[in-house]
DNA sequence: ATAAATTTTAAACAACCATTTAAAATATTC
DNA sequence: GAATATTTTAAATGGTTGTTTAAAATTTAT
């Protein structure tokens, strides 16, 4: 029955996502995935044609997961300070929930960019977001420093994502326990919010 | 002769660094390294005992390379605004010269932190840098916002490293060519300098 | 020049890799 | 309930992996 089919296929998909995120494409074997899904190895190639095809499907989902929540916030009709705060809070929550996601995306794209960009309509959606209009209006009426979306967006996102991507090295470098890092990350989050808002918003 | 010995060993070391940086530990085979060094496969295990041991040696060097220049600047007796500017310029130059270095370090540590931290005296050196004293003095006499080294340092570094680590995704997301990205990165560098200085330095 | 030490080589090792096969088990359709 | 279609299995494929071996080539020391 269709119900059963989807169950096995989804079990593999979910297991593959977990393993790929944790170990990367090169570090993951088909056997790893089968074991994580508690299924026979041959099934990964029965449902998906190859490790590569399975990976590409997973990667597309993961990339959309990365952008989707942010996109919703970017299009909200709210004050720009509030918007920056919400994006950062959302990023923060994402990094805590899925600590492997961003470094996984960055690393896989860095290693082989050409193979990982299907027609991602989400990219266009990000480019055409309502925040872009807010920036233009703010620059025009002098309330905001004139900046393009592509300049401000990385400034908003880099702070939180950087310290979480490098969580272990930051812990080691500054001799922090996990609890220390927890507090530290919260501090840092507020610094980033204040710093970016101070820079963008005039007066 | 010793001269010849060092030549082969160093050839392997340099080849291994290039390949590891580009493909990561999991993506690199002993044969890749031997081929890059133009030597017999068995030699990689003759000079270094295993792929793992060779990797650990390379990784230690790479991590020190990452911190060394920054450390020198951190200890300079110069104005703090100038210092921030120099750190960012230095980071920028490093990302252009070695585009794989930071994402490599981040990813390898993220995947297996415990195995990659030998006694790194450079970590202590970073913690005890002269910038720390400058921050304390500036906070005491009211010229600087009170911040710890561990809070300000990532803010200084994350901007440049983030956009270079994610160079390909930024190019794709904002439809930039390599030349576009070149200009964009320069813009971004100046934004980061201004933003961080404005935040840290009072008045 | 000869013996000893070092470096390089080709070949092989068992283990593991992604993927395929064909038969077995199960579910679906008539 | 028998025929058909789908799903799962164990086993095998050929190729690659990290590493080792033992002999050959080269360098060093006597």
Short mmCIF file of C-alpha atoms (C1' of nucleotides) in Angstrom, two decimals:
data_model
loop_
_atom_site.label_atom_id
_atom_site.label_comp_id
_atom_site.label_asym_id
_atom_site.label_seq_id
_atom_site.Cartn_x
_atom_site.Cartn_y
_atom_site.Cartn_z
CA UNK A 1 0.00 0.00 0.00
CA UNK A 2 1.00 3.57 -0.58
CA UNK A 3 1.00 4.32 3.14
CA UNK A 4 3.63 1.66 3.84
CA UNK A 5 5.75 2.74 0.87
CA UNK A 6 5.92 6.31 2.10
CA UNK A 7 6.85 5.10 5.54
CA UNK A 8 10.03 3.35 4.40
CA UNK A 9 10.95 6.07 1.96
CA UNK A 10 10.50 8.74 4.62
CA UNK A 11 12.36 6.70 7.21
CA UNK A 12 15.35 6.62 4.87
CA UNK A 13 14.99 10.30 4.04
CA UNK A 14 14.95 11.30 7.70
CA UNK A 15 17.82 8.99 8.59
CA UNK A 16 19.82 10.30 5.64
CA UNK A 17 19.26 13.87 6.74
CA UNK A 18 20.51 13.13 10.23
CA UNK A 19 23.61 11.32 9.02
CA UNK A 20 24.47 13.73 6.21
CA UNK A 21 24.13 16.74 8.52
CA UNK A 22 26.37 15.11 11.08
CA UNK A 23 29.04 13.58 8.86
CA UNK A 24 28.80 15.43 5.55
CA UNK A 25 28.52 13.79 2.14
CA UNK A 26 32.06 12.40 2.08
CA UNK A 27 31.90 11.13 5.64
CA UNK A 28 28.61 9.32 5.12
CA UNK A 29 28.31 5.79 3.73
CA UNK A 30 25.20 4.15 2.37
CA UNK A 31 25.56 1.64 5.18
CA UNK A 32 25.50 4.47 7.75
CA UNK A 33 22.18 5.63 6.37
CA UNK A 34 20.68 2.15 6.19
CA UNK A 35 21.78 1.43 9.75
CA UNK A 36 20.38 4.75 11.03
CA UNK A 37 17.08 3.98 9.28
CA UNK A 38 17.25 0.39 10.54
CA UNK A 39 16.74 -0.97 7.04
CA UNK A 40 18.50 -3.11 4.45
CA UNK A 41 21.22 -1.34 2.45
CA UNK A 42 19.68 -2.13 -0.89
CA UNK A 43 16.59 -0.12 0.02
CA UNK A 44 18.41 3.18 -0.12
CA UNK A 45 19.07 2.54 -3.78
CA UNK A 46 15.64 1.04 -4.34
CA UNK A 47 13.84 4.23 -3.30
CA UNK A 48 16.49 6.72 -4.34
CA UNK A 49 18.68 5.71 -7.24
CA UNK A 50 22.00 6.48 -5.60
CA UNK A 51 23.68 8.09 -2.62
CA UNK A 52 24.23 11.19 -4.76
CA UNK A 53 20.53 11.48 -5.73
CA UNK A 54 19.44 10.99 -2.13
CA UNK A 55 21.90 13.64 -1.02
CA UNK A 56 20.69 16.18 -3.56
CA UNK A 57 17.09 15.72 -2.40
CA UNK A 58 18.09 16.16 1.23
CA UNK A 59 20.26 19.14 0.45
CA UNK A 60 17.48 20.97 -1.34
CA UNK A 61 15.17 20.47 1.64
CA UNK A 62 17.84 21.63 4.05
CA UNK A 63 18.60 24.76 2.06
CA UNK A 64 14.91 25.65 1.99
CA UNK A 65 14.61 24.96 5.69
CA UNK A 66 17.47 27.40 6.21
CA UNK A 67 15.80 30.23 4.31
CA UNK A 68 12.10 29.64 4.93
CA UNK A 69 11.59 31.06 8.42
CA UNK A 70 13.84 34.02 7.72
CA UNK A 71 11.89 34.80 4.57
CA UNK A 72 8.63 34.95 6.47
CA UNK A 73 10.11 37.44 8.91
CA UNK A 74 11.70 39.50 6.14
CA UNK A 75 8.26 39.99 4.61
CA UNK A 76 6.52 41.01 7.82
CA UNK A 77 5.14 44.56 7.99
CA UNK A 78 6.92 45.54 11.21
CA UNK A 79 9.43 48.14 12.36
CA UNK A 80 12.90 47.46 11.04
CA UNK A 81 14.49 47.26 14.48
CA UNK A 82 11.91 44.70 15.50
CA UNK A 83 12.55 42.85 12.25
CA UNK A 84 16.28 42.64 12.86
CA UNK A 85 15.63 41.41 16.37
CA UNK A 86 13.28 38.71 15.14
CA UNK A 87 15.66 37.51 12.44
CA UNK A 88 18.44 37.18 14.97
CA UNK A 89 16.19 35.42 17.47
CA UNK A 90 15.05 33.06 14.74
CA UNK A 91 18.63 32.34 13.68
CA UNK A 92 19.57 31.75 17.27
CA UNK A 93 16.75 29.28 17.78
CA UNK A 94 17.64 27.49 14.55
CA UNK A 95 21.29 27.11 15.56
CA UNK A 96 20.27 25.61 18.87
CA UNK A 97 17.74 23.27 17.30
CA UNK A 98 19.91 22.21 14.35
CA UNK A 99 23.53 22.86 15.29
CA UNK A 100 24.89 21.07 12.21
CA UNK A 101 22.71 22.76 9.58
CA UNK A 102 24.62 25.93 8.72
CA UNK A 103 28.14 24.52 8.78
CA UNK A 104 26.85 21.60 6.69
CA UNK A 105 25.37 23.91 4.04
CA UNK A 106 28.42 26.16 3.99
CA UNK A 107 30.87 23.30 3.71
CA UNK A 108 29.03 21.30 1.07
CA UNK A 109 28.49 24.35 -1.13
CA UNK A 110 32.07 25.44 -0.64
CA UNK A 111 33.37 22.04 -1.76
CA UNK A 112 31.17 21.70 -4.85
CA UNK A 113 28.97 24.72 -5.56
CA UNK A 114 28.05 23.90 -9.15
CA UNK A 115 26.35 20.63 -8.24
CA UNK A 116 24.16 21.99 -5.45
CA UNK A 117 22.18 24.81 -7.01
CA UNK A 118 18.99 23.62 -8.64
CA UNK A 119 16.50 26.28 -9.65
CA UNK A 120 16.00 27.68 -6.18
CA UNK A 121 13.01 29.96 -6.35
CA UNK A 122 13.65 30.74 -2.70
CA UNK A 123 16.71 32.75 -3.70
CA UNK A 124 14.57 35.05 -5.81
CA UNK A 125 12.08 35.35 -2.96
CA UNK A 126 14.86 36.50 -0.63
CA UNK A 127 16.05 39.07 -3.16
CA UNK A 128 12.56 40.49 -3.62
CA UNK A 129 11.60 40.61 0.03
CA UNK A 130 9.68 43.44 1.68
CA UNK A 131 12.75 44.39 3.72
CA UNK A 132 14.30 45.61 0.48
CA UNK A 133 11.50 48.17 0.11
CA UNK A 134 11.83 49.19 3.75
CA UNK A 135 15.55 49.82 3.24
CA UNK A 136 14.89 51.95 0.16
CA UNK A 137 12.20 54.01 1.91
CA UNK A 138 14.31 54.45 5.03
CA UNK A 139 17.28 55.61 2.99
CA UNK A 140 15.06 58.01 1.02
CA UNK A 141 13.56 59.68 4.09
CA UNK A 142 16.82 59.70 6.02
CA UNK A 143 15.85 57.37 8.85
CA UNK A 144 18.20 54.60 7.72
CA UNK A 145 21.80 54.53 6.55
CA UNK A 146 21.64 53.82 2.81
CA UNK A 147 22.42 50.12 2.45
CA UNK A 148 21.56 47.34 0.04
CA UNK A 149 19.87 44.13 1.18
CA UNK A 150 22.98 42.13 0.31
CA UNK A 151 25.05 44.32 2.63
CA UNK A 152 22.80 44.39 5.67
CA UNK A 153 21.56 40.79 5.62
CA UNK A 154 24.95 39.12 6.19
CA UNK A 155 25.68 41.63 8.96
CA UNK A 156 22.51 40.53 10.69
CA UNK A 157 23.14 36.83 10.28
CA UNK A 158 26.90 36.39 10.58
CA UNK A 159 27.26 37.09 14.29
CA UNK A 160 25.02 34.35 15.63
CA UNK A 161 25.83 31.80 12.95
CA UNK A 162 29.57 32.33 13.32
CA UNK A 163 29.75 31.67 17.03
CA UNK A 164 27.53 28.59 16.77
CA UNK A 165 29.38 27.18 13.75
CA UNK A 166 32.56 27.63 15.73
CA UNK A 167 31.05 26.64 19.07
CA UNK A 168 33.73 24.09 19.93
CA UNK A 169 36.65 26.30 18.99
CA UNK A 170 35.15 29.21 20.92
CA UNK A 171 34.67 26.97 23.93
CA UNK A 172 38.27 25.80 23.75
CA UNK A 173 39.72 29.24 22.97
CA UNK A 174 37.93 30.99 25.82
CA UNK A 175 37.86 27.99 28.18
CA UNK A 176 34.10 27.77 28.36
CA UNK A 177 31.91 24.88 29.46
CA UNK A 178 28.66 24.20 27.67
CA UNK A 179 26.83 26.24 30.30
CA UNK A 180 29.30 29.11 29.90
CA UNK A 181 28.74 29.03 26.16
CA UNK A 182 25.00 29.11 26.68
CA UNK A 183 25.22 32.36 28.64
CA UNK A 184 27.88 33.74 26.33
CA UNK A 185 25.73 33.13 23.24
CA UNK A 186 22.82 34.99 24.80
CA UNK A 187 25.06 37.97 25.60
CA UNK A 188 26.45 37.92 22.10
CA UNK A 189 22.97 37.84 20.59
CA UNK A 190 22.07 41.09 22.33
CA UNK A 191 25.35 42.72 21.32
CA UNK A 192 24.68 41.85 17.70
CA UNK A 193 21.14 43.21 17.79
CA UNK A 194 22.29 46.49 19.31
CA UNK A 195 25.32 46.82 17.07
CA UNK A 196 23.48 46.24 13.82
CA UNK A 197 20.53 48.46 14.74
CA UNK A 198 22.82 51.27 15.90
CA UNK A 199 24.63 51.08 12.59
CA UNK A 200 21.62 50.90 10.30
CA UNK A 201 19.13 53.15 12.05
CA UNK A 202 20.07 56.84 12.11
CA UNK A 203 19.60 58.78 15.34
CA UNK B 1 71.16 12.51 2.88
CA UNK B 2 69.25 14.71 5.25
CA UNK B 3 68.60 17.32 2.60
CA UNK B 4 66.88 14.80 0.35
CA UNK B 5 64.89 13.32 3.22
CA UNK B 6 63.46 16.66 4.21
CA UNK B 7 62.62 17.39 0.62
CA UNK B 8 60.36 14.35 0.24
CA UNK B 9 58.82 14.74 3.67
CA UNK B 10 58.07 18.40 3.02
CA UNK B 11 56.75 17.68 -0.45
CA UNK B 12 54.23 15.30 1.09
CA UNK B 13 53.40 17.73 3.86
CA UNK B 14 52.73 20.56 1.42
CA UNK B 15 50.73 18.35 -0.92
CA UNK B 16 48.71 17.01 2.00
CA UNK B 17 47.92 20.52 3.16
CA UNK B 18 46.63 21.51 -0.27
CA UNK B 19 44.48 18.41 -0.63
CA UNK B 20 43.15 18.37 2.93
CA UNK B 21 42.20 22.05 2.76
CA UNK B 22 40.38 21.51 -0.51
CA UNK B 23 38.63 18.19 0.16
CA UNK B 24 38.59 17.82 3.93
CA UNK B 25 39.76 14.76 5.84
CA UNK B 26 36.93 12.48 4.71
CA UNK B 27 37.15 13.58 1.09
CA UNK B 28 40.89 13.03 0.87
CA UNK B 29 42.50 9.66 0.08
CA UNK B 30 46.11 8.68 0.68
CA UNK B 31 46.39 8.26 -3.08
CA UNK B 32 45.18 11.85 -3.64
CA UNK B 33 48.02 13.10 -1.47
CA UNK B 34 50.63 10.87 -3.09
CA UNK B 35 49.50 11.95 -6.52
CA UNK B 36 49.54 15.65 -5.58
CA UNK B 37 53.06 15.19 -4.19
CA UNK B 38 54.01 13.11 -7.24
CA UNK B 39 55.29 10.29 -5.07
CA UNK B 40 54.65 6.64 -4.31
CA UNK B 41 51.69 5.93 -2.05
CA UNK B 42 53.75 3.98 0.45
CA UNK B 43 55.86 7.05 1.18
CA UNK B 44 53.04 8.89 2.92
CA UNK B 45 53.02 6.13 5.52
CA UNK B 46 56.81 5.81 5.53
CA UNK B 47 57.30 9.41 6.64
CA UNK B 48 54.08 9.84 8.58
CA UNK B 49 52.67 6.72 10.14
CA UNK B 50 49.14 7.08 8.86
CA UNK B 51 46.72 9.41 7.11
CA UNK B 52 45.39 10.37 10.55
CA UNK B 53 48.84 11.30 11.92
CA UNK B 54 49.65 13.32 8.82
CA UNK B 55 46.33 15.11 9.10
CA UNK B 56 46.87 16.00 12.75
CA UNK B 57 50.27 17.53 11.94
CA UNK B 58 48.80 19.56 9.09
CA UNK B 59 45.84 20.64 11.16
CA UNK B 60 48.02 21.97 13.97
CA UNK B 61 50.01 24.05 11.47
CA UNK B 62 46.86 25.37 9.85
CA UNK B 63 45.30 26.35 13.15
CA UNK B 64 48.45 28.25 14.13
CA UNK B 65 48.56 29.91 10.74
CA UNK B 66 45.00 31.05 11.35
CA UNK B 67 45.80 32.70 14.69
CA UNK B 68 49.40 33.85 14.26
CA UNK B 69 49.00 37.06 12.24
CA UNK B 70 45.97 38.13 14.22
CA UNK B 71 47.87 37.60 17.46
CA UNK B 72 50.67 39.90 16.33
CA UNK B 73 48.17 42.65 15.58
CA UNK B 74 46.28 42.09 18.84
CA UNK B 75 49.50 42.77 20.74
CA UNK B 76 50.44 45.94 18.87
CA UNK B 77 50.49 49.16 20.89
CA UNK B 78 48.16 51.11 18.61
CA UNK B 79 44.80 52.87 18.85
CA UNK B 80 41.93 50.43 19.18
CA UNK B 81 40.13 51.70 16.08
CA UNK B 82 43.29 51.20 14.08
CA UNK B 83 43.69 47.77 15.61
CA UNK B 84 40.21 46.69 14.60
CA UNK B 85 40.84 47.96 11.11
CA UNK B 86 44.09 46.02 10.84
CA UNK B 87 42.58 42.79 12.13
CA UNK B 88 39.82 43.04 9.56
CA UNK B 89 42.25 43.88 6.76
CA UNK B 90 44.41 40.95 7.80
CA UNK B 91 41.42 38.60 7.89
CA UNK B 92 40.35 39.85 4.50
CA UNK B 93 43.78 39.24 3.00
CA UNK B 94 43.91 35.77 4.53
CA UNK B 95 40.51 34.82 3.11
CA UNK B 96 41.63 35.89 -0.34
CA UNK B 97 44.96 34.09 -0.10
CA UNK B 98 43.63 30.90 1.50
CA UNK B 99 39.91 30.68 0.70
CA UNK B 100 39.59 27.15 2.07
CA UNK B 101 41.32 27.67 5.40
CA UNK B 102 38.57 28.95 7.69
CA UNK B 103 35.76 26.72 6.46
CA UNK B 104 38.16 23.78 6.69
CA UNK B 105 39.05 24.54 10.31
CA UNK B 106 35.44 25.17 11.28
CA UNK B 107 34.16 22.02 9.64
CA UNK B 108 36.83 19.65 10.88
CA UNK B 109 36.55 20.91 14.45
CA UNK B 110 32.77 20.79 14.28
CA UNK B 111 32.85 17.15 13.14
CA UNK B 112 35.35 15.91 15.72
CA UNK B 113 36.44 18.52 18.24
CA UNK B 114 37.97 16.20 20.81
CA UNK B 115 40.55 14.80 18.42
CA UNK B 116 41.85 18.15 17.16
CA UNK B 117 42.91 20.08 20.24
CA UNK B 118 46.46 19.32 21.25
CA UNK B 119 48.02 21.61 23.84
CA UNK B 120 47.61 24.77 21.81
CA UNK B 121 49.66 27.42 23.55
CA UNK B 122 48.40 29.86 20.94
CA UNK B 123 44.96 29.75 22.56
CA UNK B 124 46.42 31.03 25.82
CA UNK B 125 48.33 33.70 23.92
CA UNK B 126 45.09 34.93 22.36
CA UNK B 127 43.37 35.06 25.74
CA UNK B 128 46.21 37.05 27.29
CA UNK B 129 46.66 39.52 24.46
CA UNK B 130 47.33 43.25 24.92
CA UNK B 131 43.91 44.05 23.46
CA UNK B 132 42.41 42.65 26.64
CA UNK B 133 44.22 45.30 28.66
CA UNK B 134 43.13 48.02 26.23
CA UNK B 135 39.52 46.94 26.60
CA UNK B 136 39.74 47.04 30.39
CA UNK B 137 41.35 50.47 30.41
CA UNK B 138 38.92 51.87 27.87
CA UNK B 139 35.97 50.58 29.88
CA UNK B 140 37.42 52.03 33.07
CA UNK B 141 37.94 55.52 31.68
CA UNK B 142 34.69 55.54 29.75
CA UNK B 143 36.05 55.68 26.20
CA UNK B 144 34.93 52.16 25.34
CA UNK B 145 31.73 50.23 25.87
CA UNK B 146 32.49 47.65 28.54
CA UNK B 147 33.07 44.38 26.67
CA UNK B 148 35.08 41.23 27.17
CA UNK B 149 37.62 40.02 24.62
CA UNK B 150 35.48 36.98 23.87
CA UNK B 151 32.55 39.23 22.97
CA UNK B 152 34.30 41.75 20.76
CA UNK B 153 36.69 39.43 18.92
CA UNK B 154 34.02 37.36 17.14
CA UNK B 155 32.19 40.55 16.21
CA UNK B 156 35.36 41.78 14.52
CA UNK B 157 36.06 38.54 12.69
CA UNK B 158 32.67 37.11 11.80
CA UNK B 159 31.70 39.60 9.11
CA UNK B 160 34.57 39.04 6.71
CA UNK B 161 34.96 35.33 7.39
CA UNK B 162 31.25 34.69 6.99
CA UNK B 163 30.91 36.21 3.55
CA UNK B 164 34.06 34.49 2.28
CA UNK B 165 33.14 31.11 3.75
CA UNK B 166 29.79 31.50 2.04
CA UNK B 167 31.18 33.13 -1.08
CA UNK B 168 29.42 30.79 -3.52
CA UNK B 169 26.05 30.93 -1.81
CA UNK B 170 26.25 34.72 -1.60
CA UNK B 171 27.14 34.89 -5.29
CA UNK B 172 24.19 32.70 -6.17
CA UNK B 173 21.75 34.35 -3.77
CA UNK B 174 22.50 37.88 -4.92
CA UNK B 175 23.34 36.98 -8.53
CA UNK B 176 26.92 38.18 -8.40
CA UNK B 177 29.82 37.36 -10.69
CA UNK B 178 33.30 36.95 -9.25
CA UNK B 179 34.03 40.59 -10.06
CA UNK B 180 30.79 41.68 -8.39
CA UNK B 181 31.74 39.71 -5.30
CA UNK B 182 35.17 41.33 -5.27
CA UNK B 183 33.62 44.80 -5.08
CA UNK B 184 30.94 43.65 -2.69
CA UNK B 185 33.46 42.18 -0.27
CA UNK B 186 35.40 45.45 -0.20
CA UNK B 187 32.21 47.37 0.59
CA UNK B 188 31.31 44.90 3.27
CA UNK B 189 34.76 45.16 4.84
CA UNK B 190 34.30 48.90 5.35
CA UNK B 191 30.79 48.45 6.73
CA UNK B 192 32.11 45.99 9.29
CA UNK B 193 34.94 48.25 10.37
CA UNK B 194 32.58 51.20 10.83
CA UNK B 195 29.87 49.17 12.52
CA UNK B 196 32.15 47.51 15.07
CA UNK B 197 34.07 50.71 15.88
CA UNK B 198 30.85 52.70 16.26
CA UNK B 199 29.58 50.09 18.67
CA UNK B 200 32.70 49.68 20.77
CA UNK B 201 34.07 53.21 20.86
CA UNK B 202 31.94 55.68 22.78
CA UNK B 203 31.31 59.13 21.30
"C1'" DA C 1 85.20 -0.13 -3.23
"C1'" DT C 2 82.38 -2.31 0.03
"C1'" DA C 3 79.23 -2.61 3.66
"C1'" DA C 4 75.49 -0.48 6.02
"C1'" DA C 5 71.73 2.58 6.26
"C1'" DT C 6 68.19 5.00 4.07
"C1'" DT C 7 64.77 5.92 0.61
"C1'" DT C 8 61.75 4.47 -3.06
"C1'" DT C 9 59.20 1.11 -5.52
"C1'" DA C 10 55.62 -2.29 -7.13
"C1'" DA C 11 52.65 -5.41 -5.39
"C1'" DA C 12 49.63 -7.17 -2.25
"C1'" DC C 13 46.53 -7.13 1.91
"C1'" DA C 14 42.00 -7.35 4.04
"C1'" DA C 15 38.31 -4.20 4.77
"C1'" DC C 16 35.01 -1.36 3.06
"C1'" DC C 17 32.76 1.27 -0.65
"C1'" DA C 18 28.34 2.16 -3.78
"C1'" DT C 19 25.56 -0.43 -6.36
"C1'" DT C 20 23.17 -4.57 -8.49
"C1'" DT C 21 21.02 -9.00 -8.69
"C1'" DA C 22 17.61 -12.27 -8.21
"C1'" DA C 23 14.95 -14.58 -5.02
"C1'" DA C 24 11.87 -14.22 -1.01
"C1'" DA C 25 8.29 -11.98 1.49
"C1'" DT C 26 4.46 -9.15 1.57
"C1'" DA C 27 0.62 -6.47 -0.12
"C1'" DT C 28 -2.79 -5.48 -3.78
"C1'" DT C 29 -6.01 -6.47 -7.37
"C1'" DC C 30 -9.20 -9.18 -9.65
"C1'" DG D 1 -8.04 -17.11 -3.25
"C1'" DA D 2 -5.19 -16.97 -7.19
"C1'" DA D 3 -2.54 -13.84 -10.00
"C1'" DT D 4 -0.07 -9.64 -9.95
"C1'" DA D 5 2.54 -5.98 -8.23
"C1'" DT D 6 5.34 -4.12 -4.69
"C1'" DT D 7 8.67 -4.29 -1.01
"C1'" DT D 8 12.41 -6.42 1.44
"C1'" DT D 9 16.18 -9.48 1.79
"C1'" DA D 10 20.84 -11.81 1.49
"C1'" DA D 11 24.46 -12.20 -1.40
"C1'" DA D 12 27.52 -10.81 -4.71
"C1'" DT D 13 29.63 -7.30 -7.95
"C1'" DG D 14 33.85 -4.75 -9.16
"C1'" DG D 15 36.30 -0.95 -7.49
"C1'" DT D 16 38.59 1.79 -3.83
"C1'" DT D 17 40.19 2.40 0.77
"C1'" DG D 18 44.34 2.72 4.27
"C1'" DT D 19 48.15 0.21 5.22
"C1'" DT D 20 51.95 -3.28 4.87
"C1'" DT D 21 55.46 -6.02 2.74
"C1'" DA D 22 59.72 -7.15 0.89
"C1'" DA D 23 62.68 -6.20 -2.69
"C1'" DA D 24 65.08 -2.62 -5.38
"C1'" DA D 25 67.45 1.64 -5.75
"C1'" DT D 26 70.05 5.09 -3.78
"C1'" DT D 27 72.83 7.39 -0.37
"C1'" DT D 28 76.08 7.29 3.48
"C1'" DA D 29 79.91 5.56 6.14
"C1'" DT D 30 84.01 2.90 6.41
#
